[in-house]
Coordinates of C-alpha atoms and ligand atoms in Angstrom, one line a residue:
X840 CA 11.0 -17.8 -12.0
X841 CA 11.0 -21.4 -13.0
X842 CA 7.1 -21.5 -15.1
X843 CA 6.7 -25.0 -14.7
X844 CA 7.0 -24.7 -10.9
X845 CA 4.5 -21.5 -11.0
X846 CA 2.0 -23.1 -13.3
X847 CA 1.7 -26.4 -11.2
X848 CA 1.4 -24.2 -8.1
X849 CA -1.1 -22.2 -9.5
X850 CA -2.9 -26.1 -10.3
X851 CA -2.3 -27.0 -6.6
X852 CA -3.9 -23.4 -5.7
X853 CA -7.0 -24.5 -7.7
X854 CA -7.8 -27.3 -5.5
X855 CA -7.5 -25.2 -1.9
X856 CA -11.2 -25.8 -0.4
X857 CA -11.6 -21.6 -1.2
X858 CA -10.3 -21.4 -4.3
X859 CA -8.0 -19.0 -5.2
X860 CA -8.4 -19.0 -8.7
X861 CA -10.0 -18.1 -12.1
X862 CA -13.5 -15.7 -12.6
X863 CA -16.8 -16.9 -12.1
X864 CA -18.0 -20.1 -14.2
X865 CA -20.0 -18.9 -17.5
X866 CA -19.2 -15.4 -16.9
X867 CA -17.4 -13.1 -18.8
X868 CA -14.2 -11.7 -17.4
X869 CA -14.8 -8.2 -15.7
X870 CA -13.0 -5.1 -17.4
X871 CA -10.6 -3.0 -15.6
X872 CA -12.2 -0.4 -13.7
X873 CA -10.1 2.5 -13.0
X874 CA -10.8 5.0 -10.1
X875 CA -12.3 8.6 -10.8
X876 CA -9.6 10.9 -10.3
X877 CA -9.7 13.9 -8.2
X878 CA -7.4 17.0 -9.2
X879 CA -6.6 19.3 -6.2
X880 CA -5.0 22.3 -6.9
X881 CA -4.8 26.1 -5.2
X882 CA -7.8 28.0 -5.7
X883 CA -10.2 25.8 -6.8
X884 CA -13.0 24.0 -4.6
X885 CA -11.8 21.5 -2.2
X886 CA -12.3 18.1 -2.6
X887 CA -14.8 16.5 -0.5
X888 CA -14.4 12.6 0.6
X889 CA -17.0 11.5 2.3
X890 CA -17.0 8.1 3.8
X891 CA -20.2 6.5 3.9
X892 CA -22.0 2.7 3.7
X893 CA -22.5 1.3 0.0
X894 CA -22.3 -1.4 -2.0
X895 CA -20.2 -3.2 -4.3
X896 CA -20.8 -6.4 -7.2
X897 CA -18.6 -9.0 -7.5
X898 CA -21.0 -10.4 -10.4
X899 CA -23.1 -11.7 -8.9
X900 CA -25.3 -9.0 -8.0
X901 CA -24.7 -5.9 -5.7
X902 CA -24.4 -6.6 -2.0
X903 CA -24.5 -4.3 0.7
X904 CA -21.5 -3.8 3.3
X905 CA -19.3 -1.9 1.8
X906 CA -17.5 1.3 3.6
X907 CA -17.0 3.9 0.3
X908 CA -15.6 7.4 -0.5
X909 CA -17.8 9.3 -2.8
X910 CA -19.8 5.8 -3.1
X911 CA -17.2 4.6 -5.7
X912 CA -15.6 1.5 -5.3
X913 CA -12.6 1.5 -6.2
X914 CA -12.2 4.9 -4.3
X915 CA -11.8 8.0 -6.3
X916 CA -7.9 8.5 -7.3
X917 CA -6.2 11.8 -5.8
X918 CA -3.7 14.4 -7.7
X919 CA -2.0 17.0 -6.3
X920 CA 1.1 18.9 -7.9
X921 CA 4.3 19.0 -5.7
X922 CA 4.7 22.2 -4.4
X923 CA 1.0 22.2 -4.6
X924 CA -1.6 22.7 -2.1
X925 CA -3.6 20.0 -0.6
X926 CA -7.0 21.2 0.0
X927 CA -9.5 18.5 1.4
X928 CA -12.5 18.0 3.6
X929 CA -13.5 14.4 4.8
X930 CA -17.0 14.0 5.7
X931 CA -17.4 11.1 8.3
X932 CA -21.0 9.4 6.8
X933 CA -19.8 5.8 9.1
X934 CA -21.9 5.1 12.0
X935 CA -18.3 5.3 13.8
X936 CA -15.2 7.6 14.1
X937 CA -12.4 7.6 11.3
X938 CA -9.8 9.7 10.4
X939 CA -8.2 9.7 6.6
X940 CA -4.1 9.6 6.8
X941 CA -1.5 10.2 3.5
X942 CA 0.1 7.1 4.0
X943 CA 3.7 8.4 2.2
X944 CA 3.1 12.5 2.5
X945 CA 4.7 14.0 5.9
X946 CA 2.2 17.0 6.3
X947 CA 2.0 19.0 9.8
X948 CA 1.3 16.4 12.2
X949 CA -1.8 17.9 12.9
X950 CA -2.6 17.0 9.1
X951 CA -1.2 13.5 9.2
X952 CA -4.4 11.2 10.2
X953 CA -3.4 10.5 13.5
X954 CA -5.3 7.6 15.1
X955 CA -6.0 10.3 18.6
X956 CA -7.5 12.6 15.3
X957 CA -10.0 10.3 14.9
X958 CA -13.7 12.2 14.2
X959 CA -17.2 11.3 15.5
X960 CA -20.2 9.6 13.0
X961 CA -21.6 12.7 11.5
X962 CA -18.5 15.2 12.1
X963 CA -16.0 16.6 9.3
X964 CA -12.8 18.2 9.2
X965 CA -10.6 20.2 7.0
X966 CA -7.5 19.2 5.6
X967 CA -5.3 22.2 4.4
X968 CA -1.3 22.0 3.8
X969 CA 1.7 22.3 1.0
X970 CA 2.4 19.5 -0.6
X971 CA 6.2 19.3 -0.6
X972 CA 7.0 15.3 -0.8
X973 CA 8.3 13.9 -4.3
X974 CA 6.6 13.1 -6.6
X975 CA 5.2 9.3 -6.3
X976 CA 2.3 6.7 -5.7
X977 CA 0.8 7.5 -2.3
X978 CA -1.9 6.4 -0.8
X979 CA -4.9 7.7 1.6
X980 CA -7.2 5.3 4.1
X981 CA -8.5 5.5 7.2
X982 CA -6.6 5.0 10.7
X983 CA -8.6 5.2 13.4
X984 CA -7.3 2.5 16.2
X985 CA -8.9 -0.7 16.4
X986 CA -11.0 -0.2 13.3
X987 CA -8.5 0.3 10.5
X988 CA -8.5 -3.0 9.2
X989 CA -12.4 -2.7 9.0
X990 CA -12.5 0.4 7.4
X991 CA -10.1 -0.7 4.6
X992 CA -11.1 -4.0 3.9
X993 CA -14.8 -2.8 3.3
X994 CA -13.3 -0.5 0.5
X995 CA -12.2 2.9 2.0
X996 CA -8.7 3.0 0.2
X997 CA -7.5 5.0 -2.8
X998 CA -4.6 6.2 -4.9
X999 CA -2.9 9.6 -4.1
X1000 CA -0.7 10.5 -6.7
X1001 CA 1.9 13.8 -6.3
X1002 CA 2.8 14.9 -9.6
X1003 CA 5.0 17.4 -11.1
X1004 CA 4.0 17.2 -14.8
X1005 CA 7.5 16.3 -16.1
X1006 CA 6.8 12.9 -17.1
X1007 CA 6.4 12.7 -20.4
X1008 CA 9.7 14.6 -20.8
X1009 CA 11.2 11.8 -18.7
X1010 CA 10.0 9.5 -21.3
X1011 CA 7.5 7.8 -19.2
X1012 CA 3.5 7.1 -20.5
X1013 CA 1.6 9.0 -19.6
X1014 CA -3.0 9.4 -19.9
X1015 CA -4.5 6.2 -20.7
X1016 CA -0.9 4.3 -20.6
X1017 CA -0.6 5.4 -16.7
X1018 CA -2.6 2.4 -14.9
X1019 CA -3.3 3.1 -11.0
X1020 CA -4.1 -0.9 -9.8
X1021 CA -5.0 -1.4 -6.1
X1022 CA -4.3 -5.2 -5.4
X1023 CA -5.9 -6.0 -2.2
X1024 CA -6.8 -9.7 -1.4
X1025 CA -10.2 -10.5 0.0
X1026 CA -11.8 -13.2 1.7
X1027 CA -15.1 -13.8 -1.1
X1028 CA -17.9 -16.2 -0.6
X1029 CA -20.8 -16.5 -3.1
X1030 CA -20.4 -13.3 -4.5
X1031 CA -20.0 -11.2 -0.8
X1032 CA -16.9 -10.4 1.1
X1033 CA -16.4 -12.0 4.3
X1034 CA -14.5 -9.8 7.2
X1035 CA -15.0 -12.0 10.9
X1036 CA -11.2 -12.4 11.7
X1037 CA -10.6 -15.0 14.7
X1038 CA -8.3 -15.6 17.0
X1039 CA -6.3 -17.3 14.5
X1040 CA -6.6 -14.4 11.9
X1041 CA -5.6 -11.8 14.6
X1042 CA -2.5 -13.6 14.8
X1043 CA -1.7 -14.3 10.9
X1044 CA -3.6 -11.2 9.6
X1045 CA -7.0 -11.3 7.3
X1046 CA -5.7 -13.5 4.3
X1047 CA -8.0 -14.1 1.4
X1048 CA -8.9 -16.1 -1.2
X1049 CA -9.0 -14.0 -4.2
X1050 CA -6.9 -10.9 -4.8
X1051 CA -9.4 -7.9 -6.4
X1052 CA -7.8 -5.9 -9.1
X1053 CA -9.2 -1.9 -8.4
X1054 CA -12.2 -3.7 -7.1
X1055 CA -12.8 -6.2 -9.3
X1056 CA -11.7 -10.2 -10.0
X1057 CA -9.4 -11.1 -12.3
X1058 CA -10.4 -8.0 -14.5
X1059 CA -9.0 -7.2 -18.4
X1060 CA -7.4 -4.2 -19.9
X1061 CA -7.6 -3.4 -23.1
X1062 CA -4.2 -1.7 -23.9
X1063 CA -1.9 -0.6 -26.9
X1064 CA 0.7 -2.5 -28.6
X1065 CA 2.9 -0.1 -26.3
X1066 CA 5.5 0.6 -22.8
X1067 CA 2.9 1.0 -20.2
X1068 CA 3.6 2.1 -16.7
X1069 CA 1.9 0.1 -13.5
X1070 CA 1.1 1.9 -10.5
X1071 CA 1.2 -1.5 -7.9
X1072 CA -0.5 -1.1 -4.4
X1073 CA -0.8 -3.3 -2.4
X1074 CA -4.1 -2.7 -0.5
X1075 CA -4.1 -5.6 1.2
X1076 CA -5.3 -6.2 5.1
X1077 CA -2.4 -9.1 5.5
X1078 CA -1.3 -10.7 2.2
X1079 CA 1.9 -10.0 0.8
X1080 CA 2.1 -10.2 -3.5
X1081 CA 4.7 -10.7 -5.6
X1082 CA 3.1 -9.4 -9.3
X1083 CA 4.8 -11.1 -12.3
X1084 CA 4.0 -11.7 -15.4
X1085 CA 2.5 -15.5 -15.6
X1086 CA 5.0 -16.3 -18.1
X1087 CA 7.7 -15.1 -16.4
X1088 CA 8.6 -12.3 -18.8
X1089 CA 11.1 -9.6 -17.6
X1090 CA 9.3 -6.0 -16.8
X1091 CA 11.6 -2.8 -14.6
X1092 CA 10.8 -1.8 -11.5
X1093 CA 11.3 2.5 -12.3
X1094 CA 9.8 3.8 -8.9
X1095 CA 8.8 2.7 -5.5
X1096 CA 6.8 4.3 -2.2
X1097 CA 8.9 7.5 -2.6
X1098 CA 9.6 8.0 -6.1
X1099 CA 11.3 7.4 -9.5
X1100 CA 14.7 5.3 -9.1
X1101 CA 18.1 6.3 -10.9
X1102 CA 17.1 4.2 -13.8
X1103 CA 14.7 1.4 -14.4
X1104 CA 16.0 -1.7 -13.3
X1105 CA 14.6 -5.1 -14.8
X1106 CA 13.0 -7.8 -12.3
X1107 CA 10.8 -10.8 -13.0
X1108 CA 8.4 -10.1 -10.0
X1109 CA 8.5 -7.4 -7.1
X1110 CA 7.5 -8.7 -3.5
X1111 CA 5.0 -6.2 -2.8
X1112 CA 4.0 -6.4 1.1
X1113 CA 0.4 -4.4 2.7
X1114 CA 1.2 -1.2 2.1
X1115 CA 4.1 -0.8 0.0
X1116 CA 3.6 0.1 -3.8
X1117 CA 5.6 0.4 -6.8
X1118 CA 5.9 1.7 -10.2
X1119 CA 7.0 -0.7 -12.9
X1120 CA 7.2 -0.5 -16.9
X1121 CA 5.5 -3.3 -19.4
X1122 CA 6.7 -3.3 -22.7
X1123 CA 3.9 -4.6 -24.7
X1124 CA 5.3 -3.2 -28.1
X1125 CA 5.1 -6.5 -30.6
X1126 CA 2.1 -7.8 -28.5
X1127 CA -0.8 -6.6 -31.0
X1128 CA -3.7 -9.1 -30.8
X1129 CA -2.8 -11.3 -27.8
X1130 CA -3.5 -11.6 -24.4
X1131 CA -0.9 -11.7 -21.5
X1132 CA -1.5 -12.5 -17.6
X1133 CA -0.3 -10.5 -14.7
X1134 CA -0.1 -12.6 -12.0
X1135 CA 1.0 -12.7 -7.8
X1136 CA 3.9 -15.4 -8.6
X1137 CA 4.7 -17.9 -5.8
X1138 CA 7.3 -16.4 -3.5
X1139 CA 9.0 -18.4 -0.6
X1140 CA 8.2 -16.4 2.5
X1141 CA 8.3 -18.1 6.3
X1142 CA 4.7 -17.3 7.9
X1143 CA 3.1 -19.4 10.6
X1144 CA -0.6 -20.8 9.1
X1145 CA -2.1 -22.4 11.6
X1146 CA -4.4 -25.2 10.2
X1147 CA -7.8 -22.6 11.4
X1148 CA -7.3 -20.5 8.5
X1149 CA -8.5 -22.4 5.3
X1150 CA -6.6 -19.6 3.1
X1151 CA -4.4 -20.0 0.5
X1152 CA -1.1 -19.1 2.9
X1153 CA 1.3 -16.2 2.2
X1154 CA 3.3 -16.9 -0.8
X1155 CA 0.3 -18.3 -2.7
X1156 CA 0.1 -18.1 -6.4
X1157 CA -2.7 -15.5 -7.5
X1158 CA -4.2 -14.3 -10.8
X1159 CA -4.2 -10.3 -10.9
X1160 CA -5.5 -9.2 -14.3
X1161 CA -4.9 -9.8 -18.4
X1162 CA -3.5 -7.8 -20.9
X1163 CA -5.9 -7.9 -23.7
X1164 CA -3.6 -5.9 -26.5
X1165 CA -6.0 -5.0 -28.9
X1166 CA -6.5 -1.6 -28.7
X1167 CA -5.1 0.5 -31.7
X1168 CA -2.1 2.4 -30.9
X1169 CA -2.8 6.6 -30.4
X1170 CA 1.0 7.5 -31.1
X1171 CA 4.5 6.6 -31.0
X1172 CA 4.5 3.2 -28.5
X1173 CA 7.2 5.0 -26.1
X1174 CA 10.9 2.9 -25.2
X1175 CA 12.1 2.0 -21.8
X1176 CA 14.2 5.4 -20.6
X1177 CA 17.7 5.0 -19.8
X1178 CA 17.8 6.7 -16.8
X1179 CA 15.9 9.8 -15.0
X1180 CA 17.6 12.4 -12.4
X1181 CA 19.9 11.3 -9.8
X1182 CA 18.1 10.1 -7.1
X1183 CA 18.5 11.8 -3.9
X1184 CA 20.8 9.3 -1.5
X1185 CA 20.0 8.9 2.3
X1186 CA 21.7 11.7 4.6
X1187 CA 25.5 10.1 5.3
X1188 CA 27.4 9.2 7.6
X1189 CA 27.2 7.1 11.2
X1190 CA 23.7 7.4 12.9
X1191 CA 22.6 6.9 16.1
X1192 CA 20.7 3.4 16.2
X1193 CA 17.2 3.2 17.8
X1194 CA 16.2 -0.9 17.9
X1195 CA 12.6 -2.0 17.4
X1196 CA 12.2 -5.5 18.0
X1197 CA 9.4 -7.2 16.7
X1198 CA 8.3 -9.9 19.0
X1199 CA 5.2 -11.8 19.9
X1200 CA 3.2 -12.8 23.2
X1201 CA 0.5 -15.5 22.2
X1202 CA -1.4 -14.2 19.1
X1203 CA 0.0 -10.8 19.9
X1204 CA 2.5 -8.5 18.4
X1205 CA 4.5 -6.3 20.2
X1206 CA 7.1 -3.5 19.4
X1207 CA 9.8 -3.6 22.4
X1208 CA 7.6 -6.0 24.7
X1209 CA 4.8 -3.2 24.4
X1210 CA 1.4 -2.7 22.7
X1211 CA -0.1 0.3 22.0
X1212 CA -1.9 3.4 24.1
X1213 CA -3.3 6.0 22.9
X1214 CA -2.4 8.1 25.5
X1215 CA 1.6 6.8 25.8
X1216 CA 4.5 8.4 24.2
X1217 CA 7.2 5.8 23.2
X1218 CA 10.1 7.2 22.1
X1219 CA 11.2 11.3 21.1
X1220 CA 13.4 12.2 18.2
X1221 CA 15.0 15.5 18.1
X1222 CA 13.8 17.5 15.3
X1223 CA 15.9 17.7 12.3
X1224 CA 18.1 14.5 13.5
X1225 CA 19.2 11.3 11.2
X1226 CA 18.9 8.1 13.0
X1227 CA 19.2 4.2 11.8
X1228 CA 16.3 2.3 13.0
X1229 CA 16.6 -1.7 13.1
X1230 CA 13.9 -3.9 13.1
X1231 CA 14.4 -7.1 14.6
X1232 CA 11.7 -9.7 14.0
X1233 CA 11.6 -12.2 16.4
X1234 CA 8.1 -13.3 16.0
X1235 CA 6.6 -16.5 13.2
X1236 CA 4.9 -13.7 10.9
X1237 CA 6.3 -11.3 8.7
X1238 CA 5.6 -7.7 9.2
X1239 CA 5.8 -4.4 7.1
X1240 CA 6.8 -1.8 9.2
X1241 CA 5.7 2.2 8.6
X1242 CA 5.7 5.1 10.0
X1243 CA 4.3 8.6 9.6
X1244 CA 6.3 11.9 9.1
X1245 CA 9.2 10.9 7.5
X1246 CA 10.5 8.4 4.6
X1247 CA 13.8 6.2 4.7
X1248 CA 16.2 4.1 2.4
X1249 CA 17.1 0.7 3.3
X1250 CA 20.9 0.9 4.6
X1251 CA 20.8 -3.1 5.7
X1252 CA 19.0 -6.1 5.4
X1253 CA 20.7 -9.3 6.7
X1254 CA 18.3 -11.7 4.6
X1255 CA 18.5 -11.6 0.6
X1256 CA 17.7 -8.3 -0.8
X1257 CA 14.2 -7.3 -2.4
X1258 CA 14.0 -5.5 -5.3
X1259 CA 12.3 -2.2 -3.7
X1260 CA 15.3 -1.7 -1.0
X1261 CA 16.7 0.4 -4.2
X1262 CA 14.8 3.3 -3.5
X1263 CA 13.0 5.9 -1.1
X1264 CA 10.2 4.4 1.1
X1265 CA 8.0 4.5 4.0
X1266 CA 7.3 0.6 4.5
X1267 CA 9.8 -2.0 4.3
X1268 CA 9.0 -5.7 4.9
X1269 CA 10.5 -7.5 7.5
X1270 CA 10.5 -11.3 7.3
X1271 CA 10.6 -13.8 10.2
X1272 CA 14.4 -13.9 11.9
X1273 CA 15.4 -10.8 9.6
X1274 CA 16.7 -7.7 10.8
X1275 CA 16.4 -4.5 8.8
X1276 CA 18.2 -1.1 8.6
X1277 CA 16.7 2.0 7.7
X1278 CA 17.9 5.8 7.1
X1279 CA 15.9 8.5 8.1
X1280 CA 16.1 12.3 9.1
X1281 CA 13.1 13.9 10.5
X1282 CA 12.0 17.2 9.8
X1283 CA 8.6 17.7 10.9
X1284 CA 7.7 18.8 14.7
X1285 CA 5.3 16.3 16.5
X1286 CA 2.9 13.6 17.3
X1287 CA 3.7 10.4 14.7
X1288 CA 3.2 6.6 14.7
X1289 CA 5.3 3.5 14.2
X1290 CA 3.1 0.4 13.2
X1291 CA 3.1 -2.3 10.9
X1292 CA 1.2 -2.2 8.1
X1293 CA -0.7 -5.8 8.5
X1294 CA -3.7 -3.8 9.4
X1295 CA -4.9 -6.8 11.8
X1296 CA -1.5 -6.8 13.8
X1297 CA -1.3 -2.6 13.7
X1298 CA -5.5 -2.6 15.1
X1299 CA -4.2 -5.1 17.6
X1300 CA -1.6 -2.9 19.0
X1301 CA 1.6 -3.0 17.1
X1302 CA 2.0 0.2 17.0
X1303 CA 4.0 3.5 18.9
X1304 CA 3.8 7.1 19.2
X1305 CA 6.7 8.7 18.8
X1306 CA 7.0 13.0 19.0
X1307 CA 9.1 14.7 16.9
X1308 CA 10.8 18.1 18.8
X1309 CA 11.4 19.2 22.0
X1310 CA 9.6 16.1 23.8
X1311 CA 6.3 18.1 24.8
X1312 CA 3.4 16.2 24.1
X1313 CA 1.4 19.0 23.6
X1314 CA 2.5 20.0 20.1
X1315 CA 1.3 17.0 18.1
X1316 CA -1.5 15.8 20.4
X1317 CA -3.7 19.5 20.8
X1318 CA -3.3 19.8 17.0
X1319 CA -4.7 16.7 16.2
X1320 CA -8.4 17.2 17.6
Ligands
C2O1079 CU1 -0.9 3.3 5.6 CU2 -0.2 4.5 9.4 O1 -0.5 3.9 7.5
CU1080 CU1 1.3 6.1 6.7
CU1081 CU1 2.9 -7.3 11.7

């Protein structure tokens, strides 16, 4: 990354009518807040989330609005050991029907969150299956169609973490040196976040001003002369990120939606699109006593802005956090490991292809000239197949395709490479006139969906159902309610 370029972007940035940089005048810098964390294990009481209204403080006072789990803001952080079982109930305390989905996890689809799953203001259900994914950074929110991106933006969005406790033999930190940050940009005025998208918004996505760090702007961590390890979300309703540090320092990129890599690999930023996360190392060892900034660098990415949406467009510069390295060290300050376990490759050979394009009628996205219905079935997959599916964007926005039930590896991509292709995951971002090959084999019977994950384009239909089996809609759809 060229640091004059950054730093003079990051200037321009300043002058945008909302500005997308620096904390309040006068005011101290926030501190990192990091999520309560939830254990769930066999045996012990299950975990309640209940969504409900709340409020949240920018600094400058609290402000009602927000949509919460377990009124914390961020939302509490999940672990659950692989192999272990998952053993939740979600209390719906909205005035409106939601439904919480493991974005990353393929339970039973009757476990998965499906939008048709949705419950009523008031109800609850019971979430109840074997955790058998790898471990990784997942992630849990709400899907219920047509209010997704509501739900999320107001705050409904935390960390799920699968574990299997072999970490610190892996060589990687561990406790206080394991940071969970949810990046999600928000659209802030006077202290209150703003969530009214337009026409024009529908179209782009809801892009922001300011990107919140775990709730909070441009917040600082006090951390150890030590090797760290991020846990990067991006949270985000629309905007893609590309965290860096400001000075353009290399870091390694050791995980991403499904797992650990090979080895870590080192990177100067990691495009991070809505919905994708990764895990990265910092090695702040010789750092005692200063301060470093994590930024969103500037990233050249092709996205239509039309002039209604005074936002800082995709590609932006943002500040994320700093790095205040003053805390005393509690033990040996850890290396960058050489390598971990093989990483399991995508299942070989030719696939049948199955072709999604990604096209566009007015402000509308579509998936094969279609938008969603609840009540359609798009496409069947025999259970226990391997199939290549290609993504075709043909549209003027980007978009971060998903789906439920299964994970993938990225087997081609005919624009330049990103950094996350190199390993398992379950969103891959596909930029205007690109086309994008994934691998994937699915093993779980029944009702799933395909959507991107700019939560404006998925609420506004971009989305499919696809079953899993023998092609009866029963199996997924009965379970679900
Ligand atoms: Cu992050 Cu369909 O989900
Ligand atoms: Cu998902
Ligand atoms: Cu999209």
């Amino acid at each position: 990354m060229d640091r004059r370029r950054f730093l003079s972007s990051l200037a321009a940035a300043a002058m945008l009518p909302f500005a997308a940089v620096t904390p309040v005048q006068g005011q101290t810098r926030p501190r990192l807040r990091l999520a309560p964390v939830r254990t769930i294990h066999r045996g012990g009481q299950p975990v309640v989330l209940s969504a409900a209204p709340g409020s949240y403080d920018l600094g400058a006072g609290p402000r009602p609005g927000a949509l919460l789990f377990n009124q914390q803001w961020p939302s509490p952080t999940l672990r659950v050991a692989q192999g272990g079982e998952f053993d939740l109930r979600l209390d719906n305390g909205l005035d409106e029907p939601t439904i919480v989905h493991w974005h990353g996890l393929t339970p039973p689809a009757d476990m998965d969150g499906h939008p048709m799953a949705s419950i009523p203001a008031g109800a609850s259900r019971d979430y109840g299956f074997v955790v058998h994914d790898r471990p990784a950074t997942y992630w849990y929110h709400p899907h219920p169609h047509h209010r997704t991106a509501f739900q999320v933006y107001h705050g409904l969005a935390g960390f799920l973490l699968v574990e299997d406790g072999l970490d610190e033999t892996r060589g990687l930190p561990t406790g206080s040196r394991d940071l969970p940050l949810l990046l999600a940009d928000k659209r802030i005025s006077a202290g209150s976040l703003q969530y009214a998208p337009a026409m024009p918004d529908m179209m782009v996505g809801f892009l922001g001003n300011t990107v919140l760090v775990n709730g909070a702007q441009s917040p600082v961590a006090t951390v150890e002369p030590a090797v760290l390890r991020l846990r990067l979300l991006n949270g985000s309703n629309a905007r893609i990120l590309n965290p860096a540090f400001a000075d353009g320092r290399p870091f390694w990129l050791v995980g991403t939606d499904g797992g650990l890599l090979d080895a870590p690999v080192p990177v100067t930023s990691v495009p991070l699109a809505p919905g994708e996360r990764v895990e990265v190392l910092i090695d702040l060892r010789g750092e005692a006593g200063n301060t470093l900034a994590f930024v969103s660098a500037p990233l050249a990415i092709t996205a239509t802005l039309p002039p209604a949406i005074a936002m800082p467009p995709q590609g932006s510069a943002f500040p994320l956090l700093q790095f205040d390295v003053s805390a005393p060290l509690s033990g040996p300050p850890g290396a960058i490991p050489a390598g971990f376990e093989p990483m399991p490759g995508p299942a070989p050979g030719p696939a049948p292809v199955r072709t999604f394009l990604l096209g566009q009628q007015g402000a509308m996205h579509l998936i094969n000239g279609t938008s969603y219905e609840g009540g359609r079935i798009d496409f069947l997959v025999p259970l226990g197949a391997t199939e290549t599916w290609r993504f075709i964007n043909q549209g003027n926005q980007p978009h971060p395709m998903h789906m439920h039930g299964s994970r993938f590896r990225v087997t081609a991509r005919s624009g330049t490479p990103l950094a996350s292709d190199a390993g398992w995951k379950d969103t891959v971002l596909v930029r205007v006139g690109e086309t994008v090959d994934v691998r994937l084999s699915f093993e779980v019977p029944g009702l799933f969906v395909l959507h991107c994950h700019n939560l404006e384009h998925e609420d506004e239909g971009m989305m499919q159902n696809f079953v899993v089996g023998d092609g009866l809609f029963a199996d997924g759809f009965e379970a679900g309610g």
